[in-house]
Coordinates of C-alpha atoms in Angstrom, one line a residue:
Chain A
X1 CA 8.6 20.9 -12.1
X2 CA 6.7 20.9 -9.0
X3 CA 7.1 18.6 -6.6
X4 CA 4.2 17.7 -4.2
X5 CA 4.8 16.6 -0.8
X6 CA 8.4 18.1 -0.6
X7 CA 7.8 21.9 -2.0
X8 CA 5.8 22.6 1.1
X9 CA 8.7 22.1 3.0
X10 CA 11.0 25.0 3.0
X11 CA 15.3 24.5 3.1
X12 CA 15.0 27.0 6.0
X13 CA 12.5 24.4 7.8
X14 CA 14.5 21.6 7.2
X15 CA 17.8 23.2 8.3
X16 CA 16.3 24.0 11.8
X17 CA 14.6 20.9 11.8
X18 CA 17.9 19.3 11.0
X19 CA 19.4 21.2 14.0
X20 CA 17.0 20.9 16.3
X21 CA 16.6 16.9 16.0
X22 CA 20.1 15.6 14.1
X23 CA 18.2 14.0 11.4
X24 CA 20.1 14.4 8.1
X25 CA 18.1 16.4 5.3
X26 CA 17.2 13.4 3.4
X27 CA 15.6 11.5 6.5
X28 CA 13.5 14.7 6.8
X29 CA 12.5 14.9 3.3
X30 CA 11.1 11.3 3.7
X31 CA 10.1 11.6 6.5
X32 CA 8.0 14.5 5.5
X33 CA 6.9 12.4 2.8
X34 CA 5.6 10.0 5.2
X35 CA 3.8 12.5 7.2
X36 CA 1.7 14.1 4.1
X37 CA 0.7 10.7 3.4
X38 CA -0.9 10.2 6.8
X39 CA -2.2 13.6 6.9
X40 CA -5.5 12.7 5.5
X41 CA -7.1 16.0 6.2
X42 CA -4.1 17.9 4.1
X43 CA -4.0 20.6 6.8
X44 CA -0.6 20.1 7.7
X45 CA -1.0 18.7 10.9
X46 CA -1.9 14.9 12.4
X47 CA -4.9 14.2 14.6
X48 CA -5.0 11.0 16.6
X49 CA -7.5 9.4 14.1
X50 CA -4.4 9.6 11.7
X51 CA -2.4 7.4 13.5
X52 CA -5.0 5.1 14.5
X53 CA -5.4 4.8 10.6
X54 CA -1.8 2.6 11.0
X55 CA -3.3 -0.5 11.2
X56 CA 0.0 -2.2 13.2
X57 CA -0.3 0.9 15.5
X58 CA -3.9 0.3 16.1
X59 CA -3.5 -3.7 17.3
X60 CA -0.6 -2.1 19.3
X61 CA -1.6 -2.4 23.1
X62 CA 0.3 0.6 24.0
X63 CA -1.2 2.4 20.7
X64 CA -3.1 5.2 22.3
X65 CA -0.3 6.0 24.8
X66 CA 2.6 6.2 22.1
X67 CA 0.3 8.6 20.1
X68 CA -0.6 10.6 23.0
X69 CA 3.2 11.2 23.6
X70 CA 3.3 12.9 20.0
X71 CA 0.7 15.7 21.1
X72 CA 1.7 18.6 23.8
X73 CA -0.8 18.9 26.4
X74 CA -3.8 19.5 26.0
X75 CA -3.5 19.9 22.2
X76 CA -5.2 17.5 19.4
X77 CA -3.0 18.4 16.7
X78 CA 0.4 17.9 15.7
X79 CA 2.8 19.8 13.4
X80 CA 5.4 18.4 11.4
X81 CA 7.9 20.0 14.2
X82 CA 6.4 18.4 16.9
X83 CA 6.4 15.0 14.9
X84 CA 10.3 14.9 14.2
X85 CA 11.1 16.5 17.7
X86 CA 9.1 13.2 19.0
X87 CA 10.6 10.7 16.7
X88 CA 14.3 12.1 17.4
X89 CA 14.0 10.8 20.5
X90 CA 14.4 7.3 18.8
X91 CA 17.6 8.3 16.8
X92 CA 20.5 6.1 17.6
X93 CA 22.8 7.6 20.1
X94 CA 26.2 7.1 18.1
X95 CA 25.2 9.6 15.9
X96 CA 25.2 12.2 17.9
X97 CA 29.1 13.1 17.1
X98 CA 27.7 15.6 14.2
X99 CA 25.1 16.9 15.9
X100 CA 25.5 19.1 18.8
X101 CA 22.5 19.1 20.3
X102 CA 19.9 21.7 20.4
X103 CA 21.4 25.3 22.1
X104 CA 19.6 24.0 25.7
X105 CA 22.6 21.2 25.6
X106 CA 21.1 17.6 25.8
X107 CA 20.1 16.0 22.4
X108 CA 16.7 14.6 21.8
X109 CA 18.2 11.1 21.4
X110 CA 19.9 11.0 25.1
X111 CA 19.9 8.1 27.2
X112 CA 18.0 10.5 29.5
X113 CA 15.3 11.9 27.4
X114 CA 14.5 7.7 26.0
X115 CA 14.0 7.0 29.7
X116 CA 11.9 10.0 30.0
X117 CA 9.9 9.3 26.8
X118 CA 9.3 5.4 28.4
X119 CA 8.6 7.0 32.1
X120 CA 6.0 9.5 30.5
X121 CA 4.4 6.6 29.1
X122 CA 3.4 5.3 32.7
X123 CA 2.7 8.9 34.3
X124 CA 0.0 10.1 32.6
X125 CA -0.7 13.2 34.4
X126 CA 2.6 14.3 34.1
X127 CA 3.4 14.7 38.1
X128 CA 6.7 13.2 37.6
X129 CA 5.6 10.1 39.8
X130 CA 4.1 6.8 38.8
X131 CA 1.3 6.0 41.2
X132 CA 0.1 2.5 41.6
X133 CA -3.1 3.5 39.8
X134 CA -1.1 4.7 36.6
X135 CA 0.9 1.5 37.1
X136 CA -2.0 -1.0 36.8
X137 CA -3.3 1.4 33.8
X138 CA -0.6 0.4 31.6
X139 CA -0.3 -3.0 33.2
X140 CA -3.8 -3.5 32.0
X141 CA -3.7 -2.1 28.5
X142 CA -0.8 -4.7 27.8
X143 CA -2.6 -7.9 29.0
X144 CA -6.1 -7.2 28.2
X145 CA -8.4 -9.1 30.0
X146 CA -5.8 -12.6 30.2
X147 CA -5.1 -11.6 34.0
X148 CA -7.5 -11.0 37.1
X149 CA -7.4 -7.8 39.3
X150 CA -6.1 -9.4 41.7
X151 CA -2.8 -10.9 40.2
X152 CA -2.7 -7.9 38.5
X153 CA -2.8 -5.9 41.7
X154 CA 0.0 -7.9 43.2
X155 CA 2.2 -7.5 40.2
X156 CA 2.3 -3.7 40.4
X157 CA 2.8 -4.2 44.2
X158 CA 5.9 -6.1 43.7
X159 CA 7.0 -3.9 40.9
X160 CA 6.6 -0.5 43.1
X161 CA 8.3 -2.5 46.3
X162 CA 11.4 -3.3 44.5
X163 CA 11.7 0.2 42.9
X164 CA 10.4 2.4 45.3
X165 CA 13.4 3.7 47.7
X166 CA 12.4 6.3 49.2
X167 CA 9.1 4.7 50.8
X168 CA 6.6 7.2 49.1
X169 CA 4.8 4.2 47.1
X170 CA 5.1 5.7 43.8
X171 CA 8.1 5.3 41.3
X172 CA 10.1 8.6 40.6
X173 CA 12.0 9.1 37.8
X174 CA 15.1 8.7 39.5
X175 CA 13.7 5.4 40.7
X176 CA 12.7 4.2 37.5
X177 CA 15.8 5.2 36.1
X178 CA 17.8 3.0 38.5
X179 CA 15.5 0.3 37.6
X180 CA 16.3 -0.1 34.0
X181 CA 19.9 1.2 34.6
X182 CA 21.1 -2.5 33.2
X183 CA 18.8 -2.5 30.3
X184 CA 20.6 -1.4 27.1
X185 CA 17.7 1.2 26.7
X186 CA 20.1 3.0 24.2
X187 CA 19.8 0.1 21.6
X188 CA 16.2 -0.6 22.6
X189 CA 14.4 2.7 22.2
X190 CA 16.5 3.6 18.8
X191 CA 15.2 2.9 15.1
X192 CA 17.6 2.3 12.5
X193 CA 17.1 4.9 10.0
X194 CA 18.7 4.0 6.7
X195 CA 20.6 6.6 5.1
Chain B
X1 CA -15.0 32.2 -42.8
X2 CA -16.4 29.5 -40.7
X3 CA -17.0 27.3 -44.2
X4 CA -13.4 28.0 -45.1
X5 CA -12.3 26.8 -42.0
X6 CA -14.4 23.8 -41.9
X7 CA -13.7 23.2 -45.2
X8 CA -10.2 22.7 -45.2
X9 CA -10.2 20.9 -41.5
X10 CA -12.7 18.4 -42.7
X11 CA -10.5 16.2 -45.2
X12 CA -7.4 16.4 -42.6
X13 CA -10.0 15.1 -40.1
X14 CA -10.8 12.5 -42.4
X15 CA -7.5 11.3 -43.1
X16 CA -6.6 11.3 -39.5
X17 CA -9.3 9.0 -39.0
X18 CA -8.6 6.3 -41.9
X19 CA -5.2 6.4 -40.5
X20 CA -6.2 5.6 -37.2
X21 CA -8.4 3.1 -38.7
X22 CA -5.8 1.5 -40.9
X23 CA -2.7 1.8 -38.8
X24 CA -4.0 1.0 -35.0
X25 CA -7.5 0.0 -35.2
X26 CA -7.4 -2.9 -38.1
X27 CA -4.6 -4.5 -36.7
X28 CA -5.6 -4.2 -33.1
X29 CA -8.6 -6.4 -34.3
X30 CA -7.0 -9.1 -35.5
X31 CA -4.2 -9.3 -33.2
X32 CA -1.4 -8.3 -35.3
X33 CA 1.1 -5.9 -34.5
X34 CA 2.7 -3.2 -37.1
X35 CA 5.5 -2.4 -34.8
X36 CA 4.9 1.2 -34.1
X37 CA 4.2 1.0 -30.4
X38 CA 7.4 -1.2 -30.1
X39 CA 9.3 1.4 -31.7
X40 CA 7.4 4.4 -29.5
X41 CA 8.8 2.2 -26.5
X42 CA 11.9 1.6 -27.4
X43 CA 12.4 5.3 -27.8
X44 CA 10.6 5.9 -24.6
X45 CA 13.0 3.4 -22.7
X46 CA 16.3 5.4 -24.3
X47 CA 14.6 8.6 -23.2
X48 CA 14.1 7.6 -19.5
X49 CA 17.3 5.9 -19.4
X50 CA 18.9 9.2 -20.5
X51 CA 17.0 11.3 -18.1
X52 CA 18.0 8.9 -15.2
X53 CA 21.6 9.3 -15.9
X54 CA 21.3 12.5 -15.9
X55 CA 19.5 13.1 -12.8
X56 CA 21.9 11.0 -11.1
X57 CA 25.0 12.8 -12.3
X58 CA 23.7 15.9 -11.3
X59 CA 22.3 15.4 -7.7
X60 CA 23.7 13.8 -5.0
X61 CA 24.4 9.9 -6.5
X62 CA 25.3 8.3 -3.5
X63 CA 21.9 8.8 -2.1
X64 CA 20.0 7.7 -4.9
X65 CA 22.2 4.6 -4.9
X66 CA 21.8 4.0 -1.0
X67 CA 17.7 4.7 -1.8
X68 CA 17.5 2.1 -4.4
X69 CA 19.4 -0.5 -2.8
X70 CA 17.4 -0.5 0.3
X71 CA 14.5 -0.9 -1.9
X72 CA 13.1 2.2 -0.4
X73 CA 12.7 1.4 3.2
X74 CA 13.2 3.8 5.5
X75 CA 14.1 2.1 8.5
X76 CA 15.6 -1.3 9.3
X77 CA 13.2 -3.5 11.4
X78 CA 13.9 -7.0 13.6
X79 CA 11.9 -9.8 12.9
X80 CA 12.3 -11.4 16.1
X81 CA 9.5 -12.0 18.0
X82 CA 7.9 -10.8 21.4
X83 CA 9.0 -13.3 23.8
X84 CA 12.7 -12.7 22.4
X85 CA 12.5 -9.4 22.5
X86 CA 11.0 -9.6 26.4
X87 CA 13.3 -11.9 27.1
X88 CA 16.1 -9.8 26.1
X89 CA 14.9 -6.8 28.1
X90 CA 14.4 -9.1 31.3
X91 CA 17.8 -10.7 30.6
X92 CA 19.6 -8.5 33.8
X93 CA 17.0 -9.0 36.0
X94 CA 16.6 -12.2 38.1
X95 CA 13.2 -14.3 37.5
X96 CA 10.9 -14.2 40.2
X97 CA 8.4 -16.4 38.9
X98 CA 5.8 -16.5 41.8
X99 CA 3.4 -13.3 41.4
X100 CA 4.2 -13.0 37.6
X101 CA 7.1 -11.7 35.9
X102 CA 7.0 -8.3 34.8
X103 CA 8.8 -5.4 34.6
X104 CA 9.4 -1.8 33.8
X105 CA 11.3 -2.1 31.0
X106 CA 8.5 -4.0 29.3
X107 CA 6.9 -1.2 27.7
X108 CA 9.8 -0.7 25.4
X109 CA 9.3 -3.2 23.2
X110 CA 5.8 -1.9 22.2
X111 CA 7.1 1.7 22.6
X112 CA 9.5 0.9 19.8
X113 CA 7.4 -1.2 17.7
X114 CA 4.5 1.6 17.6
X115 CA 6.9 4.0 16.8
X116 CA 8.5 2.0 13.9
X117 CA 4.9 1.6 12.5
X118 CA 4.8 5.2 12.8
X119 CA 7.5 6.1 10.6
X120 CA 6.8 2.9 8.2
X121 CA 4.2 0.3 8.1
X122 CA 3.2 -2.5 5.6
X123 CA -0.4 -1.6 5.1
X124 CA -1.2 2.1 4.6
X125 CA 1.7 2.2 1.7
X126 CA -0.2 -0.1 -0.2
X127 CA -2.9 2.2 -0.7
X128 CA -1.3 4.9 -2.5
X129 CA 0.8 4.8 -5.3
X130 CA 4.1 3.1 -5.6
X131 CA 7.3 5.5 -5.0
X132 CA 9.9 5.4 -8.2
X133 CA 13.1 5.0 -7.9
X134 CA 13.9 7.2 -10.5
X135 CA 12.1 10.4 -11.9
X136 CA 9.8 9.0 -15.3
X137 CA 9.5 12.6 -16.3
X138 CA 5.6 13.0 -15.3
X139 CA 5.0 15.2 -13.1
X140 CA 2.9 13.4 -11.1
X141 CA 5.6 10.9 -9.8
X142 CA 7.8 14.2 -9.0
X143 CA 8.0 13.5 -5.1
X144 CA 11.6 14.3 -4.2
X145 CA 13.4 15.1 -7.1
X146 CA 14.2 18.6 -7.5
X147 CA 15.2 20.9 -10.8
X148 CA 18.3 19.1 -12.3
X149 CA 19.3 20.8 -16.1
X150 CA 17.7 22.9 -18.7
X151 CA 17.7 19.7 -21.2
X152 CA 15.7 17.9 -18.7
X153 CA 12.9 20.6 -18.3
X154 CA 12.8 20.6 -22.2
X155 CA 12.6 17.0 -22.1
X156 CA 9.6 17.1 -19.5
X157 CA 7.9 19.6 -21.5
X158 CA 8.4 17.9 -24.9
X159 CA 6.4 15.0 -23.0
X160 CA 3.4 17.1 -21.7
X161 CA 3.3 18.4 -25.1
X162 CA 3.4 14.8 -26.6
X163 CA 0.9 12.9 -24.2
X164 CA -1.9 16.1 -23.9
X165 CA -2.0 17.1 -27.2
X166 CA -1.2 13.8 -29.5
X167 CA -1.2 10.8 -27.4
X168 CA -5.0 11.9 -25.3
X169 CA -7.2 12.6 -28.4
X170 CA -5.7 9.6 -30.3
X171 CA -6.4 7.6 -27.3
X172 CA -9.7 8.9 -26.1
X173 CA -11.2 8.4 -29.8
X174 CA -9.7 4.8 -29.8
X175 CA -11.2 4.0 -26.3
X176 CA -14.8 5.7 -27.7
X177 CA -14.6 3.6 -30.8
X178 CA -13.4 0.3 -28.4
X179 CA -16.7 0.9 -26.0
X180 CA -19.1 1.6 -28.7
X181 CA -18.0 -1.5 -30.9
X182 CA -18.5 -3.6 -27.8
X183 CA -22.0 -2.5 -27.4
X184 CA -23.4 -3.0 -30.6
X185 CA -21.4 -5.8 -31.3
X186 CA -22.4 -7.4 -28.7
X187 CA -26.0 -6.3 -29.0
X188 CA -25.9 -7.7 -32.5
X189 CA -24.9 -10.8 -31.8
X190 CA -26.9 -11.3 -29.0
X191 CA -29.9 -11.5 -31.6
X192 CA -28.6 -14.8 -32.8
X193 CA -30.2 -18.0 -31.5
X194 CA -27.8 -20.0 -28.9
X195 CA -25.3 -22.1 -31.0
X196 CA -21.8 -22.5 -31.4
X197 CA -21.4 -19.8 -34.0
X198 CA -22.7 -17.0 -31.4
X199 CA -20.0 -17.9 -29.1
X200 CA -17.8 -18.1 -31.6
X201 CA -19.1 -14.6 -33.0
X202 CA -19.3 -13.2 -28.8
X203 CA -15.5 -14.0 -28.2
X204 CA -14.6 -12.6 -31.2
X205 CA -16.4 -9.0 -30.6
X206 CA -15.3 -9.2 -27.0
X207 CA -11.7 -9.7 -28.0
X208 CA -11.6 -7.2 -31.0
X209 CA -13.0 -4.5 -28.4
X210 CA -10.1 -5.2 -25.7
X211 CA -7.6 -5.2 -28.1
X212 CA -8.9 -1.7 -29.0
X213 CA -9.5 -0.5 -25.8
X214 CA -5.7 -2.0 -24.7
X215 CA -4.5 0.3 -27.7
X216 CA -5.9 3.0 -26.3
X217 CA -3.8 2.8 -23.2
X218 CA -0.8 2.2 -24.9
X219 CA -0.7 -1.3 -23.6
X220 CA 2.2 -3.4 -23.6
X221 CA 1.5 -6.8 -22.2
X222 CA 3.6 -9.4 -22.1
X223 CA 1.6 -13.0 -21.3
X224 CA 3.9 -15.6 -19.5
X225 CA 3.4 -19.6 -19.2
X226 CA 0.4 -19.7 -21.9
X227 CA 0.0 -23.4 -21.5
X228 CA -1.8 -22.9 -18.4
X229 CA -4.7 -20.5 -20.0
X230 CA -7.7 -21.0 -18.2
X231 CA -10.7 -23.7 -19.1
X232 CA -14.2 -23.3 -19.9
X233 CA -15.7 -24.0 -16.1
X234 CA -13.1 -22.7 -14.2
X235 CA -12.2 -19.9 -11.9
X236 CA -10.0 -17.4 -12.5
X237 CA -8.2 -15.4 -9.5
X238 CA -6.0 -12.5 -10.1
X239 CA -4.4 -9.7 -8.0
X240 CA -6.2 -6.2 -8.3
X241 CA -4.8 -3.1 -9.1
X242 CA -7.3 -1.1 -11.3
X243 CA -10.6 -1.5 -13.4
X244 CA -7.9 -1.9 -16.2
X245 CA -7.1 -5.5 -14.8
X246 CA -10.0 -6.6 -16.9
X247 CA -8.9 -5.3 -20.1
X248 CA -5.4 -6.8 -19.6
X249 CA -6.7 -10.0 -19.1
X250 CA -9.8 -9.9 -21.7
X251 CA -6.9 -9.1 -24.4
X252 CA -5.7 -12.8 -24.3
X253 CA -8.8 -14.9 -23.5
X254 CA -12.5 -14.9 -22.8
X255 CA -13.7 -14.7 -19.4
X256 CA -17.2 -14.3 -17.9
X257 CA -17.1 -11.0 -15.6
X258 CA -18.4 -11.0 -12.1
X259 CA -19.8 -7.7 -10.4
X260 CA -22.1 -5.6 -9.2
X261 CA -24.9 -3.8 -11.6
X262 CA -23.7 -0.3 -12.4
X263 CA -26.1 2.7 -13.7
X264 CA -24.9 4.7 -16.3
X265 CA -22.5 4.0 -19.1
X266 CA -21.1 0.8 -17.0
X267 CA -24.5 -0.2 -16.7
X268 CA -25.4 -0.2 -20.7
X269 CA -21.8 -2.2 -21.2
X270 CA -22.9 -4.4 -18.8
X271 CA -26.4 -5.2 -20.4
X272 CA -24.7 -5.4 -23.4
X273 CA -22.3 -7.6 -22.7
X274 CA -25.3 -10.0 -21.0
X275 CA -26.8 -10.3 -24.3
X276 CA -24.0 -12.1 -26.2
X277 CA -22.8 -14.5 -23.5
X278 CA -23.7 -15.1 -19.8
X279 CA -21.6 -13.0 -17.1
X280 CA -22.5 -12.5 -13.8
X281 CA -24.1 -9.2 -12.5
X282 CA -25.3 -9.0 -8.5
X283 CA -27.3 -6.2 -7.8
X284 CA -26.1 -4.6 -5.0
X285 CA -28.6 -6.2 -2.4
X286 CA -28.3 -9.8 -3.5
X287 CA -24.5 -9.1 -2.8
X288 CA -25.0 -9.5 0.6
X289 CA -26.1 -13.0 0.8
X290 CA -23.3 -15.0 0.6
X291 CA -25.3 -18.6 -0.2
X292 CA -26.8 -16.6 -3.1
X293 CA -23.8 -15.6 -4.6
X294 CA -21.8 -18.7 -3.7
X295 CA -24.6 -20.9 -5.5
X296 CA -25.0 -18.6 -8.4
X297 CA -21.1 -18.9 -8.9
X298 CA -21.1 -22.5 -8.6
X299 CA -24.4 -22.9 -11.3
X300 CA -22.1 -21.0 -13.6
X301 CA -18.9 -23.4 -13.0
X302 CA -20.9 -26.1 -13.0
X303 CA -22.1 -25.9 -16.2
X304 CA -18.9 -26.3 -18.5
X305 CA -20.0 -24.7 -21.5
X306 CA -20.0 -21.4 -20.0
X307 CA -17.0 -19.4 -20.1
X308 CA -14.2 -19.2 -16.8
X309 CA -15.2 -16.5 -14.3
X310 CA -12.6 -13.9 -13.2
X311 CA -12.7 -12.8 -9.8
X312 CA -10.1 -11.0 -7.9
X313 CA -10.6 -11.8 -4.3
X314 CA -8.9 -9.1 -2.5
X315 CA -12.0 -7.3 -3.0
X316 CA -10.4 -3.9 -3.6
X317 CA -7.4 -2.2 -5.6
X318 CA -4.1 -2.4 -4.3
X319 CA -0.9 -0.4 -5.8
X320 CA 0.7 -4.0 -6.8
X321 CA 3.6 -3.8 -4.8
X322 CA 1.9 -6.4 -2.6
X323 CA -0.7 -9.0 -2.7
X324 CA -3.2 -8.5 0.0
X325 CA -5.7 -11.2 2.0
X326 CA -7.7 -13.2 -0.6
X327 CA -11.5 -13.6 0.5
X328 CA -12.5 -17.2 1.0
X329 CA -15.9 -16.7 -0.9
X330 CA -14.3 -17.6 -4.3
X331 CA -12.2 -20.8 -2.7
X332 CA -15.4 -22.6 -1.3
X333 CA -17.1 -22.5 -4.8
X334 CA -15.5 -25.8 -5.7
X335 CA -13.9 -26.3 -9.4
X336 CA -10.2 -25.7 -10.6
X337 CA -8.3 -22.5 -9.6
X338 CA -6.4 -20.9 -12.4
X339 CA -4.4 -18.4 -10.5
X340 CA -3.1 -15.3 -12.6
X341 CA -0.6 -12.7 -11.4
X342 CA 0.0 -9.5 -12.6
X343 CA 2.9 -7.1 -12.5
X344 CA 2.4 -3.4 -13.5
X345 CA 5.8 -1.8 -14.6
X346 CA 5.5 1.7 -12.7
X347 CA 8.1 3.2 -14.9
X348 CA 5.7 4.1 -17.9
X349 CA 2.4 4.5 -16.2
X350 CA 1.1 4.0 -12.5
X351 CA -1.9 1.9 -12.8
X352 CA -3.2 1.7 -9.1
X353 CA -6.6 3.1 -8.6
X354 CA -6.9 5.0 -5.7
X355 CA -10.3 5.3 -5.5
X356 CA -10.2 7.7 -2.2
X357 CA -8.6 9.9 -4.3
X358 CA -9.5 10.1 -7.9
X359 CA -12.8 8.8 -9.6
X360 CA -13.0 7.0 -12.3
X361 CA -13.1 9.6 -15.0
X362 CA -10.0 11.0 -13.6
X363 CA -8.5 8.0 -13.1
X364 CA -9.0 7.1 -16.9
X365 CA -7.5 10.7 -17.7
X366 CA -4.6 10.0 -15.7
X367 CA -4.0 6.5 -17.3
X368 CA -4.5 7.9 -20.7
X369 CA -2.0 10.5 -20.4
X370 CA 0.7 8.3 -19.0
X371 CA 3.7 7.2 -21.5
X372 CA 2.4 3.5 -21.4
X373 CA 1.0 0.7 -19.8
X374 CA 3.1 -2.2 -19.0
X375 CA 2.7 -5.4 -17.6
X376 CA 3.7 -9.0 -17.4
X377 CA 0.7 -11.6 -16.8
X378 CA 1.4 -15.2 -15.9
X379 CA -0.8 -18.0 -16.2
X380 CA -0.2 -20.3 -13.3
X381 CA -0.8 -23.9 -12.9
X382 CA -4.2 -24.7 -11.9
X383 CA -5.0 -25.5 -8.1
X384 CA -7.3 -27.4 -6.3
X385 CA -8.3 -27.6 -3.0
X386 CA -6.4 -30.5 -1.1
X387 CA -7.4 -33.0 1.0
X388 CA -8.0 -31.4 4.8
X389 CA -7.3 -27.7 3.9
X390 CA -10.1 -25.2 4.4
X391 CA -11.0 -22.6 2.4
X392 CA -9.0 -19.8 4.0
X393 CA -5.7 -22.1 3.8
X394 CA -6.8 -22.4 0.4
X395 CA -6.8 -19.1 -0.5
X396 CA -3.8 -18.0 1.1
X397 CA -2.1 -21.1 -0.9
X398 CA -2.7 -19.4 -3.9
X399 CA -2.2 -16.2 -2.4
X400 CA 1.4 -16.8 -2.0
X401 CA 1.5 -18.4 -5.1
X402 CA 0.5 -15.3 -6.9
X403 CA 2.8 -13.1 -5.0
X404 CA 5.8 -15.5 -5.5
X405 CA 5.1 -15.5 -9.3
X406 CA 4.8 -11.7 -9.8
X407 CA 7.6 -10.7 -7.4
X408 CA 5.0 -8.9 -5.0
X409 CA 5.1 -8.9 -0.9
X410 CA 2.7 -11.7 0.4
X411 CA 0.5 -10.0 2.9
X412 CA -2.0 -11.1 5.7
X413 CA -3.7 -7.8 6.1
X414 CA -6.8 -7.0 4.9
X415 CA -7.1 -5.2 1.7
X416 CA -10.5 -3.5 3.4
X417 CA -8.0 -1.9 5.5
X418 CA -8.2 1.1 3.0
X419 CA -11.3 2.1 4.5
X420 CA -11.9 0.1 7.7
X421 CA -10.4 0.1 10.8
X422 CA -8.5 -3.5 12.3
X423 CA -10.2 -5.7 14.0
X424 CA -9.6 -5.7 17.7
X425 CA -8.8 -9.5 17.9
X426 CA -5.5 -8.8 16.5
X427 CA -5.2 -6.3 19.5
X428 CA -6.3 -9.2 21.7
X429 CA -4.3 -11.7 20.3
X430 CA -0.9 -9.3 21.4
X431 CA -2.3 -8.8 24.7
X432 CA -2.4 -12.8 24.9
X433 CA 0.8 -13.2 24.2
X434 CA 2.3 -11.1 26.6
X435 CA 0.1 -12.4 29.2
X436 CA 2.1 -15.4 28.6
X437 CA 5.0 -14.2 29.4
X438 CA 3.7 -12.3 32.5
X439 CA 2.3 -15.2 34.1
X440 CA 3.4 -18.1 32.3
X441 CA 1.2 -20.7 30.8
X442 CA -1.5 -22.0 33.1
X443 CA -0.4 -25.5 32.6
X444 CA 3.1 -25.2 34.2
X445 CA 2.4 -23.7 37.5

């Protein structure tokens, strides 16, 4: 009795992904079904168009940036491992007792990694700084045409002023973390997986 | 040698044929049941229950229980609005309302919503077959179920032989007979001059043929609330899951079909049906002219001698777990709307036609190699457009009623998203809502 989607995923792979991401066996198989159903080309990898086909994501103002986060630098295909590694950042933090995390130490869904995900949504050129332009770009994506350039500019300026502590007119990751220190990132950037 | 073979084979064929006619066709034509299908269904249900029991015992029972209790959902989503969530995110910051209220943490809301929709969204799952809670011994629905026991495998094997070697030829023969009789019968009736007898005969022919076709799918249909059956001059709307919907509904009443003119076998059937009673077939080019379409439908509806028309306002097949947006066209014609809700039981056979994956022939083959098609049809009380209600609101009202009756999810998303992209206006709506949170309402300045 062959099964369709899960036969393409071997037990060894599931074990490895389990160790790396902390998802449970059943979560991995169900997410694999989801991956498979999004993969219209059936080539074992997702392209940006595959993500765009999800209507709720296509109408999300930050949809493109979120999709971008799945793709490694310069590539336009993401395989299941990559898909799971990105999703793993959104696992709730309490589940960490069971999982020791990847060998390098920091679990994928730690508070720092969640903040890093959010930081990278702004920091498109990956220079570890959010410049005024990068901030404006994200703002423009979220508000559309409803706010004027000047007003948006002053909002950006104010935000940088408040966050910037070393005077370089950019927001570094440390400054970003400081601004969000009172925000319950663990809860806001976590998805409650059932079973 | 060949003659010997043929000589011995021929009587067998004749006997089989006679059995077919006596036991299945004739009762079907007159709407009587000999109880064969009922017995088959009872045995089938018992077997599937046993199989479910074995699977649950053998594999991790807790997982399956959790699976079924959460209705198959993978994640738990909040129902809170954009405003609520962003307020919460900003709670720890003093409000500086002069130059606009924005915080770096605002992105977290959109990020989480986006990731949630990647893991599980309301729309894309409607265009693939519904996932079963427990395996029903068909290979095609075997998604996550692994090898369990020898007995189950044997049962599955027996099922394959039964379905492919016995049921399939039987069903194909019946379908062939049904369709041929439809074409011949309607053509014959078409020779009569227009009179009441013609109408009566036409209905009889249609009913008989659809009943034979329903037998060819081993369809067990339960009709509810028959007192609300559609009357002439009305418009019937129903949720759409597959082309078989037409056979299901036409088993219990006669409708005027609406659709595009096809070539090939479908075209032959369409032209034959047209001869015995009026249906509405549109050329492809005509369908783009909405006025023309509405006018023709209106003319038909206003003629009280014509059969009620059957329309599927979703415009496309969805997988029978939800009802998607109803196109307003059918609701602008005027006249009484008779809503019909159709719900298939996926345990016995998946009726959804995934037209991007299967063409019509492979789809019909899949139907004929399932265990059976079991469905419920509810005739709902007629609805008319109310004062001050426009067509879209009326359409939504009917859609909600159908969804509720059939136990389906009521979605506002357009079924056309199966193939097309979502409109930008939805994104613009979200951007507008968010902008309000940043600069506040203009009036409050």
